Backbone as JSON, one array per atom type, in Angstrom:
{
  "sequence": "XXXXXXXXXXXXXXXXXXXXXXXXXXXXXXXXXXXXXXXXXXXXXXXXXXXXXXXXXXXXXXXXXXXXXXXXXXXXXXXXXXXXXXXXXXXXXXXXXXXXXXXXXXXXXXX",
  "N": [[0.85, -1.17, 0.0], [0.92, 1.68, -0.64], [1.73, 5.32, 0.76], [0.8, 7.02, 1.21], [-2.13, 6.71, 1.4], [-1.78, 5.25, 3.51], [-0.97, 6.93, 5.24], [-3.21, 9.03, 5.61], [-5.36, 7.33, 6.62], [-4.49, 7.24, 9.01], [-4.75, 9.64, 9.97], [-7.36, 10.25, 9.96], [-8.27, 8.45, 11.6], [-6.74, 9.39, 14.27], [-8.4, 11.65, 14.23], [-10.85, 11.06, 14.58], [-10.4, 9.5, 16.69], [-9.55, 11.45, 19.04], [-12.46, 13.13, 18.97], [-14.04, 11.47, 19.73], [-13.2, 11.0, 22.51], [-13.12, 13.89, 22.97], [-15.9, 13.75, 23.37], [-16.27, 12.04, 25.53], [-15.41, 13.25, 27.45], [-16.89, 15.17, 28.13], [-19.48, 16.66, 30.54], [-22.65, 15.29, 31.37], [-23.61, 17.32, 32.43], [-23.18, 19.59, 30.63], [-24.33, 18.68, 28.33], [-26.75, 19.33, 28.8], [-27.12, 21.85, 28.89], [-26.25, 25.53, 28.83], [-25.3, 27.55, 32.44], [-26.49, 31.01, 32.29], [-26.68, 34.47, 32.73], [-28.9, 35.72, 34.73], [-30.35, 37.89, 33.36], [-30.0, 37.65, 30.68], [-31.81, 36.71, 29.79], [-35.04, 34.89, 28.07], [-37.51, 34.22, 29.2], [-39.47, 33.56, 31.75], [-39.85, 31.34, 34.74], [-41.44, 31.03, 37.83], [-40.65, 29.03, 40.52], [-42.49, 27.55, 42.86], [-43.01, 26.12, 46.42], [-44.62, 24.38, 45.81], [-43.7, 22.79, 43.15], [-43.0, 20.4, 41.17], [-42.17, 20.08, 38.71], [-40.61, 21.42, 35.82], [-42.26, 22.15, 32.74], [-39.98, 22.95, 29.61], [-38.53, 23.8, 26.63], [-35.91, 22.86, 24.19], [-33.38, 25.29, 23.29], [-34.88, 27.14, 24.49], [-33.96, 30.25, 26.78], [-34.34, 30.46, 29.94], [-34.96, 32.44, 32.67], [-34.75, 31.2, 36.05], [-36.87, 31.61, 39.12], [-36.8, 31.36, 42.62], [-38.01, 32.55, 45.28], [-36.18, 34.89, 46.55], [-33.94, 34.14, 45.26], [-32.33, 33.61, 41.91], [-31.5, 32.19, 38.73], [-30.32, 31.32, 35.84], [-30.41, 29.46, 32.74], [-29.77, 28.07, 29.98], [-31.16, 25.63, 27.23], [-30.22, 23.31, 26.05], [-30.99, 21.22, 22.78], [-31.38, 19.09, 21.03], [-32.89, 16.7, 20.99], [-35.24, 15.66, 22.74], [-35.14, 15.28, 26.86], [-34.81, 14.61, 30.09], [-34.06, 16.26, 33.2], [-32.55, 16.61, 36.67], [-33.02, 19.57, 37.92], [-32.1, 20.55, 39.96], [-29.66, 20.19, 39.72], [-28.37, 21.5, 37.9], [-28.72, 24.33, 39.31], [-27.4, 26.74, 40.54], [-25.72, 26.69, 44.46], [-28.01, 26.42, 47.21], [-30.22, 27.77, 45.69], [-32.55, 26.62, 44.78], [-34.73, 24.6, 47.09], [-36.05, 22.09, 47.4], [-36.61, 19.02, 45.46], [-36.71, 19.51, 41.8], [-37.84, 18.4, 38.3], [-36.61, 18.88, 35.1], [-38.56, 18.92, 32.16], [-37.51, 18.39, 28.98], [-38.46, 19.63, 26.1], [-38.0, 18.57, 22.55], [-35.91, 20.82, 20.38], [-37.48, 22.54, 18.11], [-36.16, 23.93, 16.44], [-34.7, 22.23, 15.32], [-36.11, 20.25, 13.89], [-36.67, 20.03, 11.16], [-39.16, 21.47, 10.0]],
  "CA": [[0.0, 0.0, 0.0], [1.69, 3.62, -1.16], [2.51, 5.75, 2.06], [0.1, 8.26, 1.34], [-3.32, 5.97, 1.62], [-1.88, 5.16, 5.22], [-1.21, 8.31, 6.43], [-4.83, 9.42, 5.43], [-5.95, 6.7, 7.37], [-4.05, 7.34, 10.37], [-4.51, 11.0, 10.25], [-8.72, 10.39, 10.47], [-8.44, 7.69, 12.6], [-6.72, 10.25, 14.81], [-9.4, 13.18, 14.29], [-12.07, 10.76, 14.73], [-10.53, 8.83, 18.27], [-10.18, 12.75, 19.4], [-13.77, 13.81, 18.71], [-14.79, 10.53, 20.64], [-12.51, 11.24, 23.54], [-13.66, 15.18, 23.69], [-17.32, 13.47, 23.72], [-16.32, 11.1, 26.88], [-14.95, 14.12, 28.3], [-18.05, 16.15, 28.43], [-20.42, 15.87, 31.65], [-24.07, 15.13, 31.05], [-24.36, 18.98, 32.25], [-22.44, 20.47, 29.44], [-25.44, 18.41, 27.57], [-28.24, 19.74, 29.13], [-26.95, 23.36, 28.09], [-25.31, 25.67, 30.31], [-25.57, 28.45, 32.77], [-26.46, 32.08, 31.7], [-26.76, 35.4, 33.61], [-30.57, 35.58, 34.36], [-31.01, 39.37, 32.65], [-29.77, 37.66, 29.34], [-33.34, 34.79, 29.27], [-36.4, 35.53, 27.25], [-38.63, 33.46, 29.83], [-39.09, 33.1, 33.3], [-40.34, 30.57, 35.89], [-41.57, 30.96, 39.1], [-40.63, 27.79, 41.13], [-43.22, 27.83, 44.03], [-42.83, 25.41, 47.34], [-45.27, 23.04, 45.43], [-43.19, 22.62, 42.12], [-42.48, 19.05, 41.04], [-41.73, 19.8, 37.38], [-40.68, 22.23, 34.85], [-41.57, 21.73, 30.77], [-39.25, 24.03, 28.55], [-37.99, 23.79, 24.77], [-34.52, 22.96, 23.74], [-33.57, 26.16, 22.71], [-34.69, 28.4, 25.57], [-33.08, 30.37, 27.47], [-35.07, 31.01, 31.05], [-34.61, 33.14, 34.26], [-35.81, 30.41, 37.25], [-36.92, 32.2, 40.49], [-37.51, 30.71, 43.5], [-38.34, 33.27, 46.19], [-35.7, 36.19, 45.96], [-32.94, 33.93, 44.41], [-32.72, 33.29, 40.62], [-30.3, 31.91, 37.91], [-30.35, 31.87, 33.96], [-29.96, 28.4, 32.24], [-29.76, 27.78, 28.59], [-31.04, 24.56, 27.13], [-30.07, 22.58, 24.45], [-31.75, 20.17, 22.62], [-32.14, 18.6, 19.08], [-34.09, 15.38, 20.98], [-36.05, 15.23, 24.35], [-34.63, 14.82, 27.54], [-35.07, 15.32, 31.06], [-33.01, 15.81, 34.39], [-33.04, 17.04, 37.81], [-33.18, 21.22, 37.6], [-31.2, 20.84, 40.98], [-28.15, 19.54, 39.5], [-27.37, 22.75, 37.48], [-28.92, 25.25, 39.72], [-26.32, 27.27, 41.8], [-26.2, 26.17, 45.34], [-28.79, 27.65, 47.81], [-30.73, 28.36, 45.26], [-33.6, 25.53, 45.09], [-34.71, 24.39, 48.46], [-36.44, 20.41, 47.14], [-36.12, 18.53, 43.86], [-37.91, 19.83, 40.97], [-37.41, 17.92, 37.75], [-36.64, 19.59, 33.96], [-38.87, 18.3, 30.65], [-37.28, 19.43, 27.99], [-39.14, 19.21, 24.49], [-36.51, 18.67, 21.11], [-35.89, 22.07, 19.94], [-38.58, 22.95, 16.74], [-35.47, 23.98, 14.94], [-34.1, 20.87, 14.36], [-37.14, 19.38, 13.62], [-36.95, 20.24, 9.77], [-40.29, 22.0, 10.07]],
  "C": [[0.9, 1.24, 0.0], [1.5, 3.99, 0.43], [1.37, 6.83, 1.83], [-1.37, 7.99, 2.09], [-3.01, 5.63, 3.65], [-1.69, 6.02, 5.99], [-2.77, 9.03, 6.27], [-5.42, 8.92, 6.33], [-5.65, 6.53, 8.87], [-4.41, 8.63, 10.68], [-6.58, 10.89, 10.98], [-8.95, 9.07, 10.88], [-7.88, 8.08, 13.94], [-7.86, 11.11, 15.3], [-10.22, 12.05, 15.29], [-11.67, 10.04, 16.57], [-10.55, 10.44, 19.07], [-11.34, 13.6, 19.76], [-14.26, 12.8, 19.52], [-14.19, 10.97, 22.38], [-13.17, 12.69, 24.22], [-14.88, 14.87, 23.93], [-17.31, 12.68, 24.68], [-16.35, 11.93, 27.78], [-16.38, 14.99, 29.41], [-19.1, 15.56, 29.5], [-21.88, 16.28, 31.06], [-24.75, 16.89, 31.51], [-24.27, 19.82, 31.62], [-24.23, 19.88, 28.24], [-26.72, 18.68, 27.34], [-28.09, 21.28, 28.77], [-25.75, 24.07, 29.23], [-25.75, 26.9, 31.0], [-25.69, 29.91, 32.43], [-26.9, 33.15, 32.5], [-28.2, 35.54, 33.21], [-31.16, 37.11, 33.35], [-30.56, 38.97, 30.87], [-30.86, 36.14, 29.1], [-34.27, 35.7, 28.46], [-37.08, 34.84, 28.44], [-38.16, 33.64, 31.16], [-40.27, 32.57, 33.67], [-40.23, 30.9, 36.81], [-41.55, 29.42, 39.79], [-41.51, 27.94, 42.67], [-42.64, 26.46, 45.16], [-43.34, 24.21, 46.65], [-44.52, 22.34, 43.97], [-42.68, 21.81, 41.71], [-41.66, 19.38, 39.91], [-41.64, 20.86, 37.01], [-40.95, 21.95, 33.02], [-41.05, 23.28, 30.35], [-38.63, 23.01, 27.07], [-36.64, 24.09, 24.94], [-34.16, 24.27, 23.25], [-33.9, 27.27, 23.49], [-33.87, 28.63, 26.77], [-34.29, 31.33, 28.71], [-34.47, 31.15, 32.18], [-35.27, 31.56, 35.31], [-35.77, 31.24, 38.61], [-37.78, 31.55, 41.75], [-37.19, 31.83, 44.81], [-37.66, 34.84, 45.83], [-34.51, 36.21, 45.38], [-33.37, 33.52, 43.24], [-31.59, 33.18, 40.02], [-31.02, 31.38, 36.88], [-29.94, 29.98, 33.58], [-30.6, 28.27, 30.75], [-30.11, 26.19, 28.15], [-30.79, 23.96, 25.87], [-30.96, 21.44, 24.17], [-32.34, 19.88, 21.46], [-32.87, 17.06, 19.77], [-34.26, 16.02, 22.57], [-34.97, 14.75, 25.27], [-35.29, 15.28, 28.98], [-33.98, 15.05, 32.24], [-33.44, 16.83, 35.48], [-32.58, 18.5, 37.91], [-32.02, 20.8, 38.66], [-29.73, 20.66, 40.88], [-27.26, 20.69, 38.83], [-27.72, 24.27, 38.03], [-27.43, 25.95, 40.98], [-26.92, 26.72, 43.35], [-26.72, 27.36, 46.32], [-29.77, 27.81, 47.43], [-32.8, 27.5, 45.24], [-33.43, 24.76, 46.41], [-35.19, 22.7, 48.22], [-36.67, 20.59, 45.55], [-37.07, 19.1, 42.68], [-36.97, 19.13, 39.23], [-37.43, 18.72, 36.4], [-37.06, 18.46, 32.9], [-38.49, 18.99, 29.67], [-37.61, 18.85, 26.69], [-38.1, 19.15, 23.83], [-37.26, 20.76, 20.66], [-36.58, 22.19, 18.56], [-37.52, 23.32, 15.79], [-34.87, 23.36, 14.39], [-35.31, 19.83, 13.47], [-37.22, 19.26, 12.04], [-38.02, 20.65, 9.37], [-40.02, 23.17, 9.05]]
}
């Protein structure tokens, strides 16, 4: 085999163990989106004492307020998912568990 065909094949068998590796790397909260200063959301939630659940859309970006604290979270999302709000809320900030539904984002949808 010529010298060229195997460095091709080493070079994107490189890229590609790389791109798997930076995707091991990443924690399931980098996935869910990430934190954002609450004066830069379009939406906001009030989380009351009774508040089991939140639904939001891949794609928004909402203030959450629970009494007179509040923090900004961005979500991502080309499919459905859900997880526990408390896991990326700053601490302090939520007092019991409230869980996040998050719809697939409408702009992947090919709509």
């Amino acid at each position: 085999m010529p010298v060229r065909p195997i460095l091709a094949i080493v070079f994107v068998a490189t890229l590609l163990g790389g791109c798997a590796a930076r995707r091991a790397e990443m924690s399931w909260v980098e996935r869910w989106g990430e934190p954002v200063p609450p004066s830069a959301t379009t939406r906001t939630i009030v989380i009351a004492p009774d508040t089991k659940y939140v639904n939001v859309t891949g794609g928004e970006v909402i203030r959450f307020v629970e009494g007179e604290k509040s923090f900004g979270w961005s979500f991502d999302g080309q499919l459905g998912y859900a997880f526990e709000l408390n896991r990326v809320a700053p601490p302090g900030i939520l007092d019991h568990h409230v869980m996040a539904y998050v719809d697939p984002d409408p702009y992947y949808s090919g709509r």
